[in-house]
Amino acid sequence: MGVHPTYAGDRVQVLDTTLRDGAQGASVSFTLKDKIAIALKLDELGVDYIEGGWPYSNPKDYEFFRSIKEYGLRAKVAAFGSTRRKGVRPDKDENLNSIVKADVQAAVIFGKSWTLHVREVLGTTWEENLAMISESVEYLKSHGMEVVYDAEHFFQGYQEDPEMALASIEAAWRAGASVIALADTNGGTPPSEIYRIVQEVKRRFPAMPLGAHMHNDIGCAVANTLMAVAAGARHVQGTINGIGERTGNADLTAVLPTLELKMGFKVLREEPPQIKFGRLREVSRLVYEVLNVQPNPYQPYVGDFAFAHKGGVHADAVMKVPRAYEHIDPELVGNRRVIVVSEMAGGASLALRLSELGISAEKRDPRLKAALEEIKRLEREGYSFDVGPASAELIVLKHLGLYREMFKLKEWRVITGPTSASYAVVKVAIGGIDYVEGAEGVGPVHAVDMALRKALAKAFPDLQRVALRDYKVILPTLVKNTESVVRVTVEFSDGSRVWRTVGVSTNVVEASVKALADGLDYYLQVASLAVAKI
Amino acid sequence: MGVHPTYAGDRVQVLDTTLRDGAQGASVSFTLKDKIAIALKLDELGVDYIEGGWPYSNPKDYEFFRSIKEYGLRAKVAAFGSTRRKGVRPDKDENLNSIVKADVQAAVIFGKSWTLHVREVLGTTWEENLAMISESVEYLKSHGMEVVYDAEHFFQGYQEDPEMALASIEAAWRAGASVIALADTNGGTPPSEIYRIVQEVKRRFPAMPLGAHMHNDIGCAVANTLMAVAAGARHVQGTINGIGERTGNADLTAVLPTLELKMGFKVLREEPPQIKFGRLREVSRLVYEVLNVQPNPYQPYVGDFAFAHKGGVHADAVMKVPRAYEHIDPELVGNRRVIVVSEMAGGASLALRLSELGISAEKRDPRLKAALEEIKRLEREGYSFDVGPASAELIVLKHLGLYREMFKLKEWRVITGPTSASYAVVKVAIGGIDYVEGAEGVGPVHAVDMALRKALAKAFPDLQRVALRDYKVILPTLVKNTESVVRVTVEFSDGSRVWRTVGVSTNVVEASVKALADGLDYYLQVASLAVAKI
């Protein structure tokens, strides 16, 4: 792996701030239940600190601090806030007292390192700023809390006035802060500058325990965190999936495995690494689910495409010598290798996907080539089998003669309007006999789904196991209006396996019905192939 | 800015590979027309090289190389390929000859630096590998092309066997390659290692012109490119929006402004920087549009949220001292500041948004508070006003008594089925009179849109200017099935202004109709406010 020998075995502390700084992200909002679910998952993962909220700015956070106590987390729970206001005694400061009132093990407070902020935002002097820092740390410590000090805008402050910036962190350290986290608050510092400045701070204060709090405004939050550690920091702050204000914070799902698997540090509590990183994708998915946000498929380590191979030659080679094309074994982080079916895919990729269904096909088989032609033609019409591979597999099964027609949705009609009730009727052929069924639904797609399942229930009782897990619609074309074709993708699960289908039409209901019918059909085809093998 | 003085003014070459390595991304596919549109935009931006394709692997790329000649680009056009196969004379090698046949100014060829690949993937010796590299470079140069050499898997090769890795790039250099681009092909090398290794290469070969080609598998492609430059490279390769295989390539929309605005290098051709970076967001959007992909709102520099401020206090402060909270002026990269309306937003944020409509409201106004309550309640039902702010503004206008009812959609019904034709009838009240109109559409949403516009056309002829620009549907809830509520977001434009609305319902057609009606209503409200001011 080329692990740098100097670092081997050094422990790096992890402070997760998904629930606090992450909550500053646009379109991020957590309920109490969400926060508890995430905190429990972070505790399982083995982080050292869970920063749970900012009680002064959001009094709802007290509920979280109160409720989380019952769970006896192994991680330390931390409350966030600022140093005292200018000219106010610490014991009279509402902000500091809100942290005390949170009654947690650790406080994370931020103070000013940048002259611009001291003068123009706070409107005070450097002397008062230093007093605000040291008195705030002392006050919280006197209440028995550990204090993590976040030096806001440290790098810009240091670039403009290094001595003042250093004086501010020295004040926090002398007052007893356990870590001095250097923050690139507006996220604009390049990694080479982070490295230079952290090294200089380390030279000036060799015994000061340093940390890193990085934002992603120039796309370097993860790397800046790593460079700060390379320069001597041993505490990192970040969020799951990098959520946070503007472009977000350092994504811990990338920072943590890189520190341990690539750089030789130790992070997270002492479980074997294959267990702790093995939960990374699960943790990432939980946060996306809670936020109702589509996961980023291109996300390092945990994204759907992180180990996706496209193009025949490459997909072929990765099977032979994985290490030649993959930077780690995907399973180490709970992810998996994916062979992408698309118009660039060759017969080799299709053959590989089929092998996952237990079907062996020769990659030069002309029937595969014909299937590929059909796939390419449909992609030109707006389909994308990257997002609905099960629909592509149905096409391939048909070309290979392995498809058994279980049912055929011959007709359907829906009436809908501005109430929740919609009415559908379907005509389905099963084994040569037509069945007509009608149903009511809370929308047109639900109504057709209900009618279709009603028609299929007797012949295929197992279909009741199949549930829809996600549904999305976009306009795949450039010229967009209400006449455009829409592309619907649906994700299904039977409790163990997950599959995704795609449907395209100018009619959003028709595209949905196509993807739904493909999803039910796929389940029946896979079951039938499994039987055929026995 | 804290620009590092050592670098000041050094020119860094830019090679864009959006059309070649970018095309390896999952769900990426370009038509010839797309490729030409992107190449023209890249040329305007001022990149040095446009890598247009890999003709050996995709013969369609010849069309691009032929067509692009007519446009007389100022950038050099480059064709990509590999070194010759083992045991084949260069002039007999199909791969090299496909580059010659492309008839372009520059060739980019990749060769092996890693023993694992030489032995196990190529199945040859180091001697033959070195001959493959130098003979290939010489052959292409003998055809009058400039040769850029990409050292595939260089960093892993160097970590395992530095002498062999160095010998491979020396061979390319001695044979006449104009740049040696060190590639982190599987994207797994941390930035500290990139920095160390590029420095060592630079010490060994001080005169060798070095470049960087980075992948994003550990989330460091941008930073690794910057660290390579900090260590001595003066040529960078990347793609617009970081598209590319797996997790993608280095995103040039982040690399380029950081090199120039933060690190003091010069990139892109010699136009004033405010013009060249002022086109960045435009270039980014073009690539998303061509790919039919939703832009990443969190993207550094060019994303919708890159300069988004949330939470009352912060949003307030950024208006007073922008430099205290923003790393650059958003307009430098063609972006803008956004104040996010959401359940965390305070009266201050709402007041700011209203001021953009020319309405001044006091941030403590109780009517704003009531609007905020309604917004929060709707967000709990599945609305998200981050993605449909115009719908939130309609709510605020109603609470402030500034809303004039232009029309009311009282009833609508649609009949649809598995053909393109759908039929809708609507009842719309305008000025106390009900109008009933019917229309046919290619889907239920189109049918309602047509009927609604028909009903509104006489009273509001200007509405014909309003076009739909995008349409998306997701399930915003955790428990997902065909009974779930769906959230529809629609983007509109009247040719100059763009606005987005949101609708929620269990019925996908109803949610769409709500968002459509809001979009038309918003246009009429804004027009009426403008008249009221005159």
Coordinates of N, CA and C in Angstrom, one line a residue, chain A residues 78-198:
Chain A
A78 N -20.9 15.8 22.7 CA -20.5 17.2 22.8 C -21.5 18.2 22.4
A79 N -21.5 19.3 23.1 CA -22.4 20.4 22.7 C -21.6 21.5 22.2
F80 N -22.1 22.3 21.2 CA -21.3 23.3 20.5 C -21.8 24.7 20.9
G81 N -20.9 25.6 20.8 CA -21.3 27.0 21.1 C -20.1 27.9 20.9
S82 N -20.2 29.2 21.1 CA -19.1 30.1 20.9 C -18.5 30.5 22.2
T83 N -17.4 31.2 22.2 CA -16.8 31.8 23.4 C -17.8 32.9 23.9
R84 N -17.6 33.4 25.1 CA -18.5 34.4 25.7 C -18.5 35.6 24.8
R85 N -19.6 36.4 25.0 CA -19.7 37.7 24.3 C -18.7 38.7 24.9
K86 N -18.4 39.7 24.1 CA -17.4 40.7 24.7 C -18.1 41.4 25.9
G87 N -17.3 41.7 26.9 CA -17.7 42.5 28.0 C -18.7 41.8 28.9
V88 N -18.8 40.5 28.8 CA -19.8 39.7 29.7 C -19.0 38.7 30.5
R89 N -19.3 38.6 31.8 CA -18.6 37.6 32.6 C -19.1 36.2 32.1
P90 N -18.2 35.2 32.1 CA -18.6 33.9 31.6 C -19.8 33.3 32.3
D91 N -19.9 33.5 33.6 CA -21.0 32.9 34.3 C -22.4 33.6 34.0
K92 N -22.2 34.8 33.4 CA -23.5 35.5 33.0 C -23.8 35.3 31.5
D93 N -22.9 34.5 30.8 CA -23.1 34.4 29.3 C -24.0 33.3 29.0
E94 N -25.1 33.7 28.3 CA -26.1 32.7 27.9 C -25.6 31.6 27.1
N95 N -24.7 31.9 26.2 CA -24.2 30.9 25.3 C -23.4 29.9 26.0
L96 N -22.5 30.3 26.9 CA -21.7 29.3 27.7 C -22.6 28.5 28.6
N97 N -23.6 29.2 29.2 CA -24.5 28.5 30.1 C -25.4 27.5 29.4
S98 N -25.7 27.8 28.1 CA -26.5 26.8 27.4 C -25.7 25.5 27.2
I99 N -24.4 25.6 27.1 CA -23.5 24.4 27.0 C -23.5 23.7 28.3
V100 N -23.4 24.4 29.4 CA -23.4 23.8 30.7 C -24.7 23.1 30.9
K101 N -25.8 23.7 30.6 CA -27.1 23.2 30.8 C -27.3 21.9 29.9
A102 N -26.6 21.8 28.8 CA -26.8 20.6 28.0 C -26.3 19.3 28.7
D103 N -25.4 19.5 29.8 CA -25.0 18.5 30.7 C -24.4 17.3 29.9
V104 N -23.3 17.6 29.2 CA -22.7 16.5 28.4 C -21.2 16.5 28.8
Q105 N -20.5 15.5 28.2 CA -19.1 15.3 28.6 C -18.1 16.3 28.0
A106 N -18.5 16.8 26.8 CA -17.5 17.7 26.1 C -18.2 18.9 25.6
A107 N -17.4 20.0 25.5 CA -17.9 21.2 24.9 C -17.0 21.5 23.7
V108 N -17.6 21.9 22.6 CA -16.8 22.4 21.5 C -17.1 23.9 21.3
I109 N -16.1 24.7 21.5 CA -16.4 26.2 21.4 C -15.5 26.8 20.3
F110 N -16.1 27.7 19.6 CA -15.3 28.4 18.6 C -15.0 29.8 19.0
G111 N -13.8 30.3 18.6 CA -13.4 31.6 18.9 C -12.6 32.2 17.7
K112 N -12.3 33.5 17.8 CA -11.8 34.2 16.6 C -10.3 34.1 16.5
S113 N -9.7 33.9 15.3 CA -8.3 33.9 15.1 C -7.9 35.0 14.0
W114 N -8.9 35.6 13.5 CA -8.7 36.5 12.3 C -9.0 37.9 12.7
T115 N -8.0 38.8 12.5 CA -8.2 40.2 12.9 C -9.4 40.8 12.3
L116 N -9.7 40.5 11.0 CA -10.9 41.0 10.4 C -12.2 40.7 11.2
H117 N -12.3 39.5 11.7 CA -13.5 39.1 12.5 C -13.5 39.8 13.9
V118 N -12.3 39.9 14.5 CA -12.2 40.5 15.8 C -12.7 41.9 15.7
R119 N -12.1 42.6 14.7 CA -12.4 44.1 14.6 C -13.8 44.3 14.0
E120 N -14.1 43.7 12.8 CA -15.3 44.1 12.0 C -16.5 43.3 12.4
V121 N -16.4 42.0 12.8 CA -17.6 41.3 13.1 C -17.9 41.4 14.6
L122 N -16.9 41.2 15.5 CA -17.1 41.4 16.9 C -17.1 42.8 17.3
G123 N -16.3 43.6 16.6 CA -16.1 45.0 17.0 C -15.4 45.2 18.4
T124 N -14.3 44.4 18.5 CA -13.6 44.5 19.8 C -12.1 44.5 19.6
T125 N -11.3 44.4 20.7 CA -9.9 44.4 20.6 C -9.3 43.0 20.7
W126 N -8.0 42.9 20.3 CA -7.4 41.6 20.5 C -7.3 41.1 21.9
E127 N -7.0 42.1 22.8 CA -6.9 41.8 24.3 C -8.2 41.1 24.8
E128 N -9.3 41.8 24.4 CA -10.6 41.3 24.9 C -10.9 39.9 24.2
N129 N -10.5 39.8 22.9 CA -10.7 38.5 22.3 C -9.9 37.4 23.0
L130 N -8.7 37.6 23.4 CA -7.9 36.6 24.1 C -8.5 36.3 25.4
A131 N -9.1 37.3 26.1 CA -9.7 37.1 27.4 C -11.0 36.2 27.2
M132 N -11.7 36.6 26.1 CA -13.0 35.8 25.8 C -12.7 34.3 25.6
I133 N -11.5 34.0 25.0 CA -11.1 32.7 24.7 C -10.8 32.0 26.0
S134 N -9.8 32.6 26.7 CA -9.3 31.8 27.9 C -10.3 31.7 29.0
E135 N -11.1 32.8 29.2 CA -12.1 32.7 30.3 C -13.2 31.7 30.0
S136 N -13.5 31.6 28.7 CA -14.6 30.6 28.3 C -14.2 29.2 28.5
V137 N -12.9 28.9 28.1 CA -12.4 27.5 28.3 C -12.3 27.2 29.7
E138 N -11.8 28.2 30.6 CA -11.7 27.9 32.0 C -13.1 27.7 32.6
Y139 N -14.1 28.5 32.2 CA -15.4 28.4 32.8 C -16.0 27.0 32.5
L140 N -15.9 26.5 31.3 CA -16.5 25.2 31.0 C -15.7 24.1 31.7
K141 N -14.4 24.3 31.7 CA -13.6 23.2 32.5 C -14.0 23.2 33.9
S142 N -14.3 24.4 34.5 CA -14.7 24.4 35.9 C -16.0 23.7 36.2
H143 N -16.7 23.5 35.1 CA -18.0 22.7 35.2 C -17.7 21.2 34.9
G144 N -16.5 20.8 34.9 CA -16.1 19.4 34.7 C -16.2 18.9 33.2
M145 N -16.2 19.8 32.3 CA -16.3 19.4 30.9 C -14.9 19.4 30.2
E146 N -14.7 18.5 29.3 CA -13.6 18.6 28.4 C -13.9 19.6 27.4
V147 N -12.9 20.4 27.0 CA -13.2 21.5 26.0 C -12.3 21.3 24.8
V148 N -13.0 21.2 23.6 CA -12.4 21.2 22.3 C -12.5 22.6 21.8
Y149 N -11.4 23.2 21.4 CA -11.4 24.6 20.9 C -11.3 24.6 19.4
D150 N -12.3 25.2 18.7 CA -12.3 25.3 17.3 C -11.8 26.8 16.9
A151 N -10.6 26.9 16.3 CA -10.1 28.2 15.9 C -10.7 28.6 14.6
E152 N -11.8 29.4 14.6 CA -12.5 29.7 13.4 C -11.6 30.6 12.5
H153 N -11.7 30.3 11.2 CA -11.0 31.1 10.2 C -9.5 31.1 10.5
F154 N -8.9 30.0 11.1 CA -7.5 30.1 11.5 C -6.6 30.4 10.4
F155 N -6.8 29.7 9.2 CA -5.8 29.8 8.2 C -5.8 31.2 7.5
Q156 N -6.9 31.8 7.4 CA -6.9 33.1 6.9 C -6.3 34.1 7.9
G157 N -6.7 33.9 9.1 CA -6.1 34.7 10.2 C -4.6 34.6 10.2
Y158 N -4.1 33.4 10.1 CA -2.6 33.2 10.1 C -2.0 33.8 8.9
Q159 N -2.6 33.7 7.7 CA -2.0 34.3 6.5 C -1.9 35.8 6.7
E160 N -2.9 36.5 7.3 CA -2.9 37.9 7.5 C -2.1 38.4 8.7
D161 N -2.1 37.6 9.8 CA -1.4 38.1 11.0 C -1.1 36.9 11.8
P162 N 0.1 36.2 11.5 CA 0.4 34.9 12.2 C 0.5 35.1 13.7
E163 N 1.1 36.1 14.1 CA 1.3 36.2 15.6 C 0.0 36.3 16.4
M164 N -0.9 37.0 15.8 CA -2.2 37.2 16.5 C -3.0 35.8 16.5
A165 N -2.9 35.2 15.3 CA -3.6 33.9 15.2 C -3.0 32.9 16.2
L166 N -1.7 32.9 16.3 CA -1.0 31.9 17.2 C -1.3 32.3 18.7
A167 N -1.4 33.6 19.0 CA -1.8 34.0 20.3 C -3.2 33.5 20.7
S168 N -4.1 33.5 19.7 CA -5.5 33.1 20.1 C -5.5 31.6 20.4
I169 N -4.8 30.8 19.7 CA -4.8 29.3 20.0 C -4.0 29.0 21.3
E170 N -2.9 29.8 21.5 CA -2.2 29.6 22.7 C -3.0 29.9 23.9
A171 N -3.9 30.9 23.8 CA -4.8 31.3 24.9 C -5.7 30.1 25.3
A172 N -6.3 29.5 24.2 CA -7.2 28.4 24.5 C -6.4 27.2 25.1
W173 N -5.2 26.9 24.6 CA -4.4 25.8 25.1 C -4.0 26.0 26.5
R174 N -3.5 27.2 26.8 CA -3.0 27.4 28.2 C -4.2 27.4 29.2
A175 N -5.4 27.7 28.7 CA -6.6 27.7 29.6 C -7.1 26.3 29.8
G176 N -6.5 25.3 29.0 CA -6.9 23.9 29.3 C -7.7 23.2 28.2
A177 N -7.8 23.7 27.0 CA -8.5 23.0 26.0 C -7.7 21.7 25.7
S178 N -8.4 20.6 25.4 CA -7.8 19.4 25.2 C -7.3 19.2 23.7
V179 N -7.9 19.9 22.8 CA -7.5 19.9 21.4 C -7.7 21.3 20.9
I180 N -6.8 21.7 20.0 CA -7.0 23.0 19.3 C -7.3 22.6 17.8
A181 N -8.5 22.7 17.4 CA -8.9 22.3 16.0 C -8.8 23.5 15.1
L182 N -7.9 23.5 14.1 CA -7.7 24.6 13.2 C -8.7 24.5 12.1
A183 N -9.5 25.6 12.0 CA -10.7 25.5 11.1 C -10.4 26.4 9.9
D184 N -10.7 25.8 8.7 CA -10.7 26.5 7.5 C -12.2 26.8 7.2
T185 N -12.7 27.8 7.9 CA -14.2 28.0 8.0 C -14.8 28.3 6.7
N186 N -14.2 29.1 5.9 CA -14.8 29.4 4.6 C -14.2 28.5 3.5
G187 N -13.4 27.5 3.9 CA -13.1 26.4 2.9 C -12.2 26.8 1.7
G188 N -11.5 28.0 1.8 CA -10.8 28.4 0.6 C -9.3 28.2 0.6
T189 N -8.8 27.5 1.5 CA -7.3 27.4 1.6 C -6.8 26.1 0.9
P190 N -5.9 26.3 0.0 CA -5.4 25.1 -0.8 C -4.6 24.2 0.1
P191 N -4.5 22.9 -0.2 CA -3.9 21.9 0.6 C -2.4 22.2 0.9
S192 N -1.7 22.8 0.0 CA -0.3 23.1 0.2 C -0.1 24.1 1.3
E193 N -1.1 25.1 1.4 CA -1.0 26.1 2.4 C -1.4 25.5 3.8
I194 N -2.4 24.6 3.8 CA -2.8 23.9 5.0 C -1.5 23.2 5.6
Y195 N -0.8 22.5 4.7 CA 0.3 21.7 5.1 C 1.4 22.6 5.7
R196 N 1.7 23.7 5.0 CA 2.7 24.7 5.4 C 2.3 25.3 6.8
I197 N 1.1 25.7 6.9 CA 0.7 26.4 8.1 C 0.6 25.5 9.3
V198 N 0.1 24.3 9.2 CA 0.0 23.3 10.3 C 1.4 23.0 10.7

